[in-house]
XYZ file of C-alpha atoms in Angstrom:
750
model
C 0.000 0.000 0.000
C 2.838 2.348 0.879
C 4.488 1.606 -2.433
C 1.270 2.236 -4.343
C 0.760 5.458 -2.412
C 4.188 6.579 -3.400
C 3.389 5.902 -7.028
C 0.153 7.790 -6.780
C 1.887 10.756 -5.206
C 4.371 10.831 -8.048
C 7.498 10.483 -5.817
C 10.778 10.042 -7.647
C 12.382 6.692 -6.765
C 15.779 8.399 -7.157
C 15.160 10.471 -4.037
C 18.063 10.407 -1.537
C 18.080 7.538 0.874
C 17.828 9.780 3.896
C 14.498 11.147 2.660
C 11.643 9.287 4.318
C 7.922 9.504 3.556
C 5.532 9.365 6.481
C 1.759 9.343 6.472
C 0.185 12.403 8.074
C -1.787 12.138 11.282
C -5.451 12.813 10.581
C -5.860 14.761 13.825
C -2.716 16.873 13.489
C -1.057 15.561 16.635
C 1.934 17.393 17.957
C 4.182 14.330 18.123
C 3.732 13.275 14.511
C 6.800 12.705 12.370
C 8.181 15.630 10.431
C 8.122 15.752 6.685
C 11.498 17.458 6.089
C 14.929 15.807 6.660
C 17.168 17.074 9.464
C 20.201 17.929 7.359
C 18.294 20.808 5.812
C 18.219 22.704 9.110
C 21.028 25.006 8.201
C 19.467 25.742 4.836
C 16.117 26.538 6.433
C 17.794 28.904 8.900
C 19.438 30.689 6.031
C 16.111 31.022 4.260
C 14.510 32.496 7.356
C 17.407 34.856 7.957
C 17.289 35.931 4.316
C 13.590 36.640 4.562
C 14.030 38.634 7.777
C 16.811 40.592 6.141
C 14.573 41.295 3.173
C 11.802 42.481 5.429
C 14.144 44.837 7.279
C 15.861 46.190 4.191
C 12.764 46.343 2.012
C 13.399 45.950 -1.692
C 17.004 47.134 -1.758
C 18.974 43.936 -1.127
C 19.107 42.047 -4.448
C 21.876 39.676 -3.417
C 19.986 38.298 -0.439
C 17.024 37.825 -2.708
C 19.062 35.727 -5.125
C 20.489 33.638 -2.262
C 17.016 32.995 -0.992
C 15.952 32.073 -4.521
C 18.741 29.488 -4.763
C 17.781 27.951 -1.443
C 14.178 27.630 -2.486
C 15.222 26.135 -5.840
C 17.102 23.466 -3.887
C 13.932 22.654 -1.977
C 11.993 22.516 -5.213
C 14.514 20.117 -6.672
C 14.365 17.993 -3.546
C 10.592 17.569 -3.860
C 10.510 17.109 -7.604
C 8.671 20.329 -8.450
C 11.098 21.671 -11.042
C 8.925 20.521 -14.014
C 5.730 22.201 -12.842
C 6.104 25.469 -14.733
C 2.458 26.407 -14.398
C 2.707 26.131 -10.635
C 5.927 28.199 -10.670
C 4.309 30.939 -12.730
C 1.163 30.927 -10.686
C 3.027 31.254 -7.395
C 5.275 33.970 -8.765
C 2.368 35.951 -10.253
C 0.243 35.642 -7.168
C 2.784 36.246 -4.412
C 5.493 38.472 -5.864
C 5.059 42.180 -5.128
C 3.814 44.315 -7.993
C 6.683 46.829 -7.620
C 10.260 46.608 -6.375
C 12.070 43.425 -5.373
C 10.063 40.323 -4.545
C 9.324 39.690 -0.869
C 8.747 36.001 -1.488
C 10.785 33.542 -3.508
C 9.171 31.695 -6.418
C 6.989 28.638 -5.669
C 5.926 30.075 -2.299
C 2.205 30.506 -1.655
C 0.707 32.890 0.864
C -0.758 31.139 3.845
C -4.536 30.931 4.051
C -4.941 29.752 7.659
C -3.261 31.902 10.345
C -4.092 29.314 12.957
C -1.481 27.038 11.436
C 1.376 29.419 12.198
C 2.109 27.822 15.559
C 2.171 24.240 14.304
C 5.471 22.391 14.710
C 6.759 20.835 11.539
C 10.132 19.698 12.839
C 11.517 17.389 15.497
C 11.657 18.907 18.963
C 15.430 19.259 18.785
C 15.162 21.775 16.034
C 12.180 23.559 17.429
C 14.105 25.483 20.059
C 16.760 26.366 17.562
C 14.142 27.761 15.189
C 12.402 29.578 18.012
C 15.573 31.547 18.539
C 14.766 33.126 15.232
C 11.307 34.073 16.419
C 9.304 31.211 14.895
C 7.960 27.949 16.149
C 9.129 25.815 13.189
C 11.388 25.692 10.175
C 11.655 29.087 8.515
C 8.883 31.588 8.939
C 5.450 30.326 9.692
C 4.225 31.805 6.421
C 6.875 30.042 4.346
C 6.300 26.763 6.114
C 2.577 26.976 5.512
C 3.063 28.073 1.905
C 5.356 25.143 1.143
C 2.806 22.788 2.629
C 0.157 24.306 0.422
C 2.421 23.972 -2.615
C 2.993 20.329 -1.817
C -0.701 19.717 -1.472
C -1.414 21.524 -4.687
C 0.854 19.251 -6.741
C 0.626 15.947 -4.846
C -2.804 15.854 -3.374
C -5.741 17.711 -1.927
C -6.072 18.556 1.751
C -9.375 19.053 3.500
C -10.037 22.027 5.734
C -10.745 19.987 8.854
C -8.049 17.306 8.779
C -4.378 17.278 8.043
C -4.713 14.346 5.659
C -3.635 14.098 2.081
C -5.974 12.689 -0.516
C -4.222 10.619 -3.118
C -5.065 12.312 -6.414
C -6.934 10.272 -8.958
C -7.944 10.924 -12.486
C -10.850 13.310 -12.642
C -13.823 11.199 -13.603
C -17.218 12.517 -14.370
C -19.483 12.786 -11.356
C -21.701 9.776 -10.931
C -25.159 10.496 -12.293
C -28.149 10.624 -9.960
C -30.389 7.557 -10.157
C -33.174 8.283 -7.640
C -35.283 11.294 -6.743
C -35.813 12.638 -3.224
C -39.480 13.619 -2.940
C -38.912 15.506 0.320
C -36.088 17.683 -0.994
C -37.354 17.605 -4.587
C -33.893 16.962 -5.998
C -32.137 14.073 -7.818
C -29.683 12.107 -5.654
C -27.581 8.975 -5.882
C -28.811 5.763 -4.330
C -26.130 5.540 -1.624
C -27.118 8.966 -0.338
C -30.440 7.473 0.721
C -28.562 5.159 3.094
C -25.773 7.380 4.462
C -26.750 10.974 3.775
C -29.309 13.390 5.147
C -31.865 11.797 2.794
C -31.998 8.663 4.965
C -35.473 9.387 6.367
C -36.783 10.978 3.169
C -39.103 9.454 0.619
C -37.369 8.538 -2.626
C -38.679 7.235 -5.933
C -36.956 6.040 -9.122
C -35.686 8.817 -11.318
C -37.770 7.647 -14.299
C -40.912 7.730 -12.200
C -40.044 11.232 -11.010
C -39.422 12.231 -14.624
C -42.817 10.901 -15.711
C -44.464 12.645 -12.765
C -42.751 15.902 -13.669
C -43.839 15.512 -17.288
C -47.425 14.859 -16.182
C -47.319 17.925 -13.951
C -45.992 19.986 -16.832
C -48.716 18.653 -19.144
C -51.298 19.463 -16.469
C -50.013 22.996 -16.071
C -49.775 23.420 -19.836
C -53.389 22.287 -20.203
C -54.489 24.760 -17.514
C -52.378 27.455 -19.122
C -53.922 26.740 -22.515
C -57.404 27.010 -21.021
C -56.466 30.266 -19.325
C -54.959 31.576 -22.563
C -58.151 30.716 -24.452
C -60.282 32.401 -21.802
C -58.073 35.490 -21.803
C -58.067 35.594 -25.612
C -61.847 35.347 -25.692
C -62.118 38.056 -23.038
C -59.632 40.225 -24.931
C -61.629 39.757 -28.135
C -64.770 40.691 -26.231
C -63.138 43.837 -24.870
C -61.783 44.696 -28.288
C -65.215 44.403 -29.858
C -66.763 46.553 -27.115
C -63.940 49.075 -27.479
C -64.385 49.279 -31.248
C -68.165 49.581 -30.934
C -67.953 52.388 -28.367
C -65.287 54.164 -30.377
C -67.326 53.925 -33.579
C -70.525 55.166 -31.926
C -68.869 58.140 -30.252
C -66.955 58.931 -33.418
C -70.172 59.016 -35.391
C -71.804 61.220 -32.754
C -68.887 63.649 -32.859
C -69.014 63.812 -36.640
C -72.763 64.357 -36.546
C -72.527 67.152 -33.969
C -69.695 68.843 -35.828
C -71.593 68.714 -39.113
C -74.781 70.162 -37.608
C -73.043 72.894 -35.656
C -71.081 73.980 -38.700
C -74.338 74.212 -40.600
C -75.875 76.291 -37.788
C -72.891 78.658 -37.766
C -73.129 79.129 -41.518
C -76.842 79.913 -41.248
C -76.272 82.416 -38.444
C -73.520 84.139 -40.423
C -75.795 84.414 -43.450
C -78.632 85.897 -41.378
C -76.199 88.352 -39.819
C -75.096 89.598 -43.205
C -78.686 89.924 -44.394
C -79.778 91.898 -41.300
C -76.767 94.228 -41.433
C -77.407 94.993 -45.097
C -81.119 95.741 -44.448
C -80.281 98.079 -41.570
C -77.786 99.976 -43.750
C -80.315 100.526 -46.497
C -82.939 101.745 -44.015
C -80.487 104.138 -42.447
C -79.508 105.582 -45.803
C -83.121 106.103 -46.787
C -84.008 108.024 -43.608
C -80.929 110.161 -43.644
C -81.478 111.163 -47.271
C -85.090 112.176 -46.557
C -84.110 114.256 -43.560
C -81.299 115.892 -45.474
C -83.618 116.896 -48.361
C -86.132 118.313 -45.925
C -83.342 120.206 -44.156
C -82.171 121.766 -47.459
C -85.720 122.840 -48.410
C -86.244 124.402 -45.005
C -83.017 126.389 -45.386
C -84.083 127.721 -48.788
C -87.466 128.908 -47.443
C -85.762 130.558 -44.524
C -83.424 132.482 -46.829
C -86.383 133.691 -48.964
C -88.245 134.967 -45.896
C -85.179 136.905 -44.703
C -84.758 138.441 -48.147
C -88.404 139.590 -48.237
C -88.129 141.133 -44.756
C -85.069 143.101 -45.766
C -86.762 144.322 -48.954
C -89.867 145.449 -47.058
C -87.755 147.341 -44.499
C -85.989 149.174 -47.335
C -89.344 150.104 -48.940
C -90.529 151.737 -45.735
C -87.793 154.366 -46.007
C -88.643 155.360 -49.624
C -90.725 158.270 -50.821
C -94.399 157.864 -51.017
C -94.554 157.698 -54.759
C -91.757 155.070 -54.901
C -93.185 153.241 -51.894
C -96.540 152.838 -53.536
C -94.991 151.524 -56.755
C -92.843 148.990 -54.980
C -95.593 148.011 -52.493
C -97.895 146.858 -55.221
C -95.206 144.631 -56.688
C -94.197 143.376 -53.236
C -97.764 142.604 -52.318
C -98.080 140.396 -55.350
C -94.781 138.684 -54.517
C -95.742 138.180 -50.852
C -99.100 136.855 -51.860
C -97.540 134.255 -54.100
C -94.928 133.270 -51.443
C -97.454 132.951 -48.676
C -99.803 131.017 -50.862
C -96.990 128.393 -51.393
C -97.344 125.540 -48.749
C -94.306 125.019 -46.564
C -93.709 121.390 -45.165
C -92.810 121.789 -41.543
C -93.340 118.140 -40.471
C -90.363 115.717 -40.124
C -90.493 113.154 -42.808
C -88.442 110.454 -40.819
C -88.947 109.968 -37.117
C -85.769 109.617 -35.008
C -87.103 106.636 -33.019
C -85.622 103.174 -33.908
C -87.979 100.591 -35.222
C -88.099 97.238 -33.405
C -86.254 94.823 -35.714
C -87.615 91.296 -35.176
C -85.077 88.581 -36.014
C -86.481 85.384 -37.468
C -84.504 82.413 -36.079
C -87.014 79.746 -36.992
C -84.721 78.137 -39.506
C -81.891 78.180 -36.962
C -84.152 76.576 -34.394
C -85.021 73.971 -36.953
C -81.352 73.254 -37.499
C -80.771 73.065 -33.770
C -83.568 70.591 -33.462
C -82.166 68.559 -36.313
C -79.060 67.800 -34.246
C -81.075 65.320 -32.251
C -83.077 64.241 -35.226
C -80.835 61.737 -37.066
C -81.783 59.480 -39.961
C -82.530 55.800 -39.515
C -79.427 53.592 -39.904
C -78.728 51.424 -42.883
C -78.967 47.628 -42.800
C -76.237 45.804 -40.843
C -74.156 43.036 -42.419
C -74.293 39.763 -40.481
C -71.085 37.721 -40.437
C -70.867 34.009 -41.249
C -70.335 31.649 -38.341
C -66.771 31.552 -37.023
C -65.145 28.215 -36.114
C -65.595 27.050 -32.509
C -68.078 29.849 -31.835
C -70.826 27.598 -30.463
C -71.534 25.177 -27.656
C -74.254 22.582 -27.407
C -76.746 25.194 -26.195
C -75.411 28.552 -27.427
C -73.922 30.355 -30.413
C -72.054 33.631 -30.761
C -73.422 35.791 -33.582
C -71.482 38.808 -34.926
C -72.340 41.524 -37.434
C -71.001 44.848 -38.764
C -72.293 48.276 -39.785
C -70.420 49.700 -42.755
C -72.067 53.161 -42.743
C -71.636 56.276 -40.600
C -75.093 55.911 -39.114
C -75.640 56.398 -35.418
C -77.018 53.252 -33.769
C -78.497 53.063 -30.307
C -79.244 49.316 -30.237
C -79.526 46.210 -32.345
C -82.324 43.686 -32.468
C -81.237 40.137 -33.265
C -83.934 37.739 -34.449
C -83.594 33.997 -34.938
C -85.511 30.796 -35.456
C -84.696 27.138 -36.141
C -84.147 26.280 -39.776
C -87.377 24.853 -41.175
C -87.349 21.221 -42.103
C -89.094 19.694 -45.058
C -92.391 19.398 -43.223
C -94.896 21.612 -45.079
C -97.065 24.085 -43.256
C -94.961 24.023 -40.113
C -94.110 27.498 -38.865
C -91.139 27.932 -36.551
C -91.342 30.328 -33.631
C -89.186 33.453 -33.845
C -87.180 34.928 -30.988
C -85.598 38.369 -30.584
C -82.758 39.715 -28.438
C -81.855 43.418 -28.008
C -78.199 44.321 -27.503
C -76.014 47.416 -27.843
C -72.885 45.686 -29.184
C -72.261 44.204 -32.617
C -72.344 40.663 -31.246
C -74.571 38.496 -29.097
C -74.319 35.096 -27.383
C -77.671 33.368 -27.811
C -78.381 30.654 -25.229
C -80.965 27.941 -24.517
C -80.626 26.389 -27.964
C -80.905 22.781 -29.080
C -77.608 20.922 -29.692
C -76.466 20.136 -33.242
C -79.253 22.263 -34.735
C -79.177 24.937 -37.424
C -80.638 28.371 -36.659
C -81.437 31.267 -38.962
C -80.324 34.718 -37.734
C -80.910 38.282 -38.951
C -80.365 41.671 -37.313
C -81.708 45.250 -37.509
C -80.160 48.492 -36.190
C -82.224 51.045 -34.249
C -81.959 54.739 -33.307
C -84.429 57.557 -32.572
C -85.397 57.780 -36.181
C -86.449 54.137 -36.262
C -85.160 50.700 -37.337
C -82.917 49.917 -40.256
C -83.758 47.421 -42.962
C -83.093 43.827 -41.998
C -79.749 42.226 -42.748
C -79.345 39.138 -44.853
C -80.229 35.884 -43.116
C -77.312 33.726 -41.914
C -77.391 30.122 -40.710
C -75.543 29.242 -37.511
C -75.218 25.793 -35.952
C -74.895 24.718 -32.338
C -72.215 22.266 -31.262
C -73.216 18.596 -30.951
C -74.247 16.783 -27.823
C -71.552 14.667 -26.137
C -71.266 11.156 -27.580
C -72.110 8.125 -25.449
C -69.342 5.529 -25.141
C -70.464 1.907 -25.387
C -68.482 0.613 -22.446
C -69.702 -2.960 -22.962
C -68.281 -3.026 -26.488
C -64.766 -1.820 -25.635
C -62.084 -4.271 -26.728
C -58.422 -3.958 -25.914
C -55.061 -5.695 -25.982
C -51.559 -4.798 -24.858
C -51.000 -2.495 -27.819
C -54.358 -0.931 -28.683
C -57.987 -0.363 -27.801
C -61.076 -0.421 -30.002
C -63.642 2.014 -28.658
C -67.216 2.447 -29.925
C -69.794 5.102 -29.124
C -73.185 6.471 -30.046
C -73.402 9.878 -31.662
C -75.970 11.257 -29.212
C -77.288 13.595 -31.939
C -80.213 13.297 -34.316
C -78.406 15.139 -37.078
C -75.058 13.891 -38.373
C -71.828 15.519 -37.186
C -68.650 16.286 -39.109
C -66.169 14.173 -37.119
C -65.171 12.870 -33.694
C -62.122 13.292 -31.462
C -60.876 10.721 -28.944
C -58.956 12.119 -25.945
C -56.782 9.926 -23.714
C -55.331 10.551 -20.273
C -53.141 8.130 -18.330
C -55.032 6.935 -15.266
C -51.831 6.505 -13.229
C -51.809 10.267 -12.610
C -55.272 11.197 -11.337
C -54.089 14.679 -10.449
C -53.109 15.330 -14.053
C -56.185 16.724 -15.777
C -54.436 17.391 -19.070
C -55.032 15.309 -22.176
C -51.913 13.304 -23.063
C -53.030 12.228 -26.535
C -55.804 13.021 -29.012
C -57.018 11.281 -32.157
C -58.873 13.735 -34.394
C -60.882 13.591 -37.610
C -62.615 10.256 -36.917
C -65.521 9.969 -39.396
C -67.352 7.000 -37.800
C -68.485 6.016 -34.310
C -65.526 3.763 -33.563
C -61.760 4.073 -33.476
C -58.780 1.774 -33.056
C -56.192 3.653 -30.974
C -52.592 2.528 -30.482
C -51.504 2.578 -26.811
C -48.557 1.615 -24.632
C -48.655 -1.795 -22.924
C -49.204 -2.209 -19.205
C -51.001 1.110 -18.734
C -54.445 2.345 -17.737
C -56.134 5.102 -19.692
C -59.181 7.314 -19.250
C -60.859 7.859 -22.607
C -63.361 10.560 -23.602
C -64.946 11.350 -26.965
C -66.034 14.669 -28.469
C -68.234 15.288 -31.513
C -67.446 18.182 -33.885
C -69.395 20.176 -36.456
C -69.077 23.648 -37.977
C -70.127 25.174 -34.658
C -67.315 23.603 -32.658
C -66.633 20.611 -30.406
C -69.113 19.114 -27.998
C -68.488 18.585 -24.336
C -66.592 15.461 -23.357
C -68.467 12.225 -23.084
C -68.634 10.314 -19.853
C -65.151 8.813 -19.386
C -64.343 5.148 -19.839
C -61.331 3.387 -18.344
C -59.359 0.860 -20.404
C -56.346 -1.265 -19.504
C -53.640 -2.502 -21.835
C -52.948 -5.584 -19.713
C -53.641 -8.674 -21.782
C -56.529 -8.956 -24.232
C -60.023 -7.969 -23.123
C -63.235 -8.853 -24.956
C -66.879 -9.759 -24.307
C -69.122 -12.420 -25.756
C -71.056 -11.373 -28.847
C -74.795 -11.671 -28.211
C -75.524 -11.375 -31.932
C -73.856 -14.779 -32.518
C -75.332 -16.505 -29.458
C -77.398 -19.667 -29.944
C -80.917 -19.256 -28.530
C -80.284 -22.024 -25.977
C -77.459 -20.039 -24.406
C -77.637 -17.147 -21.942
C -74.869 -14.576 -21.599
C -74.261 -12.911 -18.245
C -74.511 -9.173 -17.694
C -70.729 -8.723 -17.716
C -70.496 -10.595 -21.024
C -67.926 -13.097 -19.715
C -70.051 -16.115 -18.733
C -72.218 -18.284 -20.978
C -74.814 -20.672 -19.519
C -76.833 -23.458 -21.118
C -79.977 -24.372 -19.201
C -82.040 -27.550 -19.257
C -84.904 -25.857 -21.104
C -84.713 -26.043 -24.876
C -86.492 -24.065 -27.535
C -88.129 -26.334 -30.121
C -86.203 -26.562 -33.344
C -89.098 -25.151 -35.355
C -88.857 -21.926 -33.357
C -85.179 -21.433 -34.219
C -84.816 -18.839 -36.943
C -81.954 -19.177 -39.407
C -79.427 -16.376 -39.446
C -76.037 -15.758 -40.995
C -74.672 -14.289 -37.757
C -76.284 -16.543 -35.124
C -75.363 -20.180 -34.449
C -78.321 -22.519 -35.052
C -76.890 -26.018 -35.260
C -73.939 -25.749 -32.889
C -74.896 -24.400 -29.440
C -72.120 -21.838 -29.481
C -71.254 -18.186 -29.156
C -68.312 -16.098 -30.373
C -66.318 -13.420 -28.628
C -65.432 -9.977 -29.986
C -61.636 -9.962 -30.084
C -59.920 -6.728 -31.052
C -58.688 -6.842 -34.687
C -55.006 -6.377 -33.877
C -52.242 -8.752 -34.850
C -49.686 -9.862 -32.322
C -50.505 -12.288 -29.523
C -53.673 -12.650 -27.440
C -54.179 -14.761 -24.348
C -57.293 -15.683 -22.389
C -58.454 -18.462 -20.085
C -61.678 -20.461 -19.859
C -62.923 -21.963 -16.604
C -64.639 -25.318 -17.362
C -66.339 -28.197 -15.566
C -64.502 -31.460 -16.121
C -67.837 -33.319 -16.409
C -69.142 -30.929 -19.056
C -69.132 -31.423 -22.824
C -67.677 -28.234 -24.285
C -65.664 -26.831 -27.179
C -63.298 -23.852 -27.072
C -61.106 -22.338 -29.766
C -61.114 -19.706 -32.490
C -62.933 -19.220 -35.785
C -63.196 -16.719 -38.596
C -66.075 -14.285 -38.370
C -67.748 -15.775 -41.464
C -67.547 -19.352 -40.215
C -70.617 -21.410 -41.119
C -73.077 -21.111 -38.243
C -74.974 -24.250 -39.280
C -72.005 -26.572 -38.616
C -70.153 -27.706 -35.524
C -66.976 -25.941 -34.516
C -63.916 -27.682 -35.952
C -65.961 -29.286 -38.716
C -64.519 -27.007 -41.394
C -61.346 -25.198 -42.366
C -62.504 -21.920 -40.758
C -62.193 -22.972 -37.112
C -59.625 -24.539 -34.747
C -60.991 -26.008 -31.524
C -60.392 -28.169 -28.493
C -63.394 -30.435 -27.750
C -64.059 -32.319 -24.530
C -66.653 -35.078 -24.091
C -67.361 -36.971 -20.924
C -68.961 -40.417 -21.019
C -68.808 -43.395 -18.684
C -66.312 -41.599 -16.409
C -63.946 -41.223 -19.299
C -62.608 -37.945 -20.683
C -61.966 -37.545 -24.358
C -60.089 -34.564 -25.791
C -59.939 -33.703 -29.477
C -58.130 -30.873 -31.234
C -60.330 -30.393 -34.286
C -59.721 -28.600 -37.544
C -61.571 -29.549 -40.717
C -62.926 -32.656 -38.889
C -59.440 -34.013 -38.155
C -57.706 -34.432 -34.797
C -54.311 -35.736 -33.681
C -54.045 -38.729 -31.361
C -53.338 -37.063 -28.018
C -53.996 -38.383 -24.518
C -54.603 -35.984 -21.636
C -54.424 -37.739 -18.298
C -55.349 -34.853 -15.989
C -58.560 -33.061 -16.987
C -57.930 -29.310 -16.945
C -60.236 -27.089 -14.921
C -58.955 -23.924 -16.514
C -57.743 -23.827 -20.114
C -55.347 -21.171 -21.324
C -55.516 -20.216 -25.000
C -52.725 -18.348 -26.795
C -53.402 -16.889 -30.238
C -50.134 -15.956 -31.949
C -50.680 -14.053 -35.203
C -46.980 -13.499 -35.774
C -46.224 -17.219 -35.936
C -49.722 -18.279 -37.132
C -50.218 -20.608 -34.178
C -52.934 -21.428 -31.645
C -51.862 -23.090 -28.373
C -53.798 -24.647 -25.484
C -52.548 -24.993 -21.876
C -53.636 -26.562 -18.596
C -53.383 -23.474 -16.411
C -53.391 -25.249 -13.047
C -50.529 -27.560 -14.057
C -48.745 -24.998 -16.274
C -48.871 -27.720 -18.922
C -48.811 -27.320 -22.683
C -51.569 -29.381 -24.333
C -51.428 -28.784 -28.078
C -50.518 -26.190 -30.721
C -52.187 -25.671 -34.114
C -50.336 -24.225 -37.082
C -52.983 -21.994 -38.625
C -53.329 -20.066 -41.838
C -54.622 -16.829 -40.359
C -55.159 -14.705 -43.453
C -57.909 -12.790 -41.647
C -58.752 -11.955 -38.059
C -60.310 -14.691 -35.936
C -62.474 -14.560 -32.811
C -62.755 -16.797 -29.747
C -65.600 -19.295 -29.850
C -67.261 -21.361 -27.116
C -69.746 -24.241 -27.339
C -71.753 -26.138 -24.703
C -73.104 -29.546 -25.783
C -74.615 -30.262 -22.370
C -76.165 -27.964 -19.735
C -73.588 -26.051 -17.741
C -71.541 -22.885 -17.997
C -68.219 -21.581 -19.222
C -66.542 -18.546 -17.663
C -64.029 -16.478 -19.597
C -61.068 -14.799 -17.856
C -59.373 -12.138 -19.962
C -57.606 -8.850 -19.546
C -54.851 -10.729 -17.714
C -51.109 -10.891 -18.196
C -49.630 -13.867 -19.944
C -48.341 -16.442 -17.377
C -44.673 -17.366 -17.358
C -45.331 -20.949 -18.428
C -47.000 -19.797 -21.644
C -44.409 -19.785 -24.398
C -44.606 -19.533 -28.149
C -44.643 -23.097 -29.472
């Protein structure tokens, strides 16, 4: 071990004989053996003295620095570190001063744990000698510690708690986690469950945790998708309301602006007309007064002239006075006879000007009197806009009309019945959409809409046909057939009118908390579907119906298992003397018989052979089931093609392969029949439960004694088509089928 440790540590076998390697004490005891040889005491003293001299002189003593460098190089050579250039450069870069002469020689690391300064690294004889220099060990405590760190760096890794060296190994990749801690919710390795803090925690396999995490993610994604759809629908709703409000207010603003501009233009026109009329009236009055004023002035001047002339005549001689007086009298007579207008032709009072604003008032009233809107345009039905009892109808208004409300009318689409009137319904809304409820699923409705304001209703829009989503389908749980690889599921439409397609949704039943759908099969045109599944699982299956209105609600769920092959007995092939149990897995023949004349011939029902067939899923591969029998009962079990002749016994033709048992005189007889032939086989122990293996891949049919795990016989079959299990009772009794079970270990492919 010591030799291998030396190899691991990379020690040079050419090391001097007086160099000894000792293992370090894990608890750092004081009396442990020292790592360094004794004959290096003088050299270590010189190193310490050189360092102290450097510290006292600062960066000025280059010679002491070189001496110290040589001493350290000797130590490096002694421990085989001369080839580690990266370590040399790293120590020099990290520990040498940035300016001046280095305070530390190359290869020396700064100490990281001051508590280690007092540790003794030398024998006690040298301890006192070193203490004379002021330190408790070889050299300075810092150098001693740094050399230890350098040694650990190149030859091993030391922990923080213990003075032990870990033998370095090649760096392998960390072991991958293989289990999952449920308590801490983190992947761990298996041994941590036993020795680590996860000892009391619950752990599960990593694959199971991965599947659980995936299921949780699918669940959250499904919830997130639902929330996204809800938020998108709500956002669309808000957007439609926003657009409607914006359009209505925009139209109102435009209407008000148009009417007020018209009113302002009318008022301006009336103002101009009134101002012009007042100007003309003013001019007329002023001109009349001015003319009258001029005439009055002229008369006044004439009167003054006559007065002056008369006064002059009074001072004349008598003879001259008389001559002039006669002429003046005639002149005065004529002047006085002329009529003088002394009344004012235009009165100074203002006339009351009445302004006629009737047309303005009419315009003002017309602001609130708007025309009736034009006909709306109803939109065609959008995908997924309906449920089984409601539809969402949308329309548009492509004019600038102001609308206060809309009236949506609808009725079911008339069928071909003549003279049958459908009732009409109306809904009043303010938006350009409406969700109409209380409708019949999977039914077409005729919709039309009118817009209303104060002026009245608009013309009706064109009629549009909308359709509600279908009713949920009804799964036929008693007709479900499955195997390890697939399931055949059938359902009823649940709707009177045909639908466009169906969707099958599957969820793994192992995760009941996961509500998300793990798989969907879409575009199924008929009421059945063969779905590929994973073996050994349980699934919850739902079905939706789809039409132009959208998907229906989910059907009631059905649980299927992909463990073995599961089927039920087909009542359509059952002989009238047989009775099938409610679960479809047990067939009974009673003592009472129906007379032969009452038996009706049928291509699908057995009439000669008292038999019944099972509905096996049409999937190739291997199928296994078991039949519980009475050893004293005459019976036949096997397989047959679906079109096997129902008027012949099983095994009597080339379309069936069967095992027949007859019991007579306490003797059991077993035959393996195909086309009326059987091999010579003796079965000593009568089986109470028969296992049947149908192997499509190898075209073989095998029979087993389940209780003894014994192989009985194997047919080599030409299975060019799918076959179905068949069961016959020749005497009163019952047969019970066990299916949906895993294949036992003793069943092999013969």
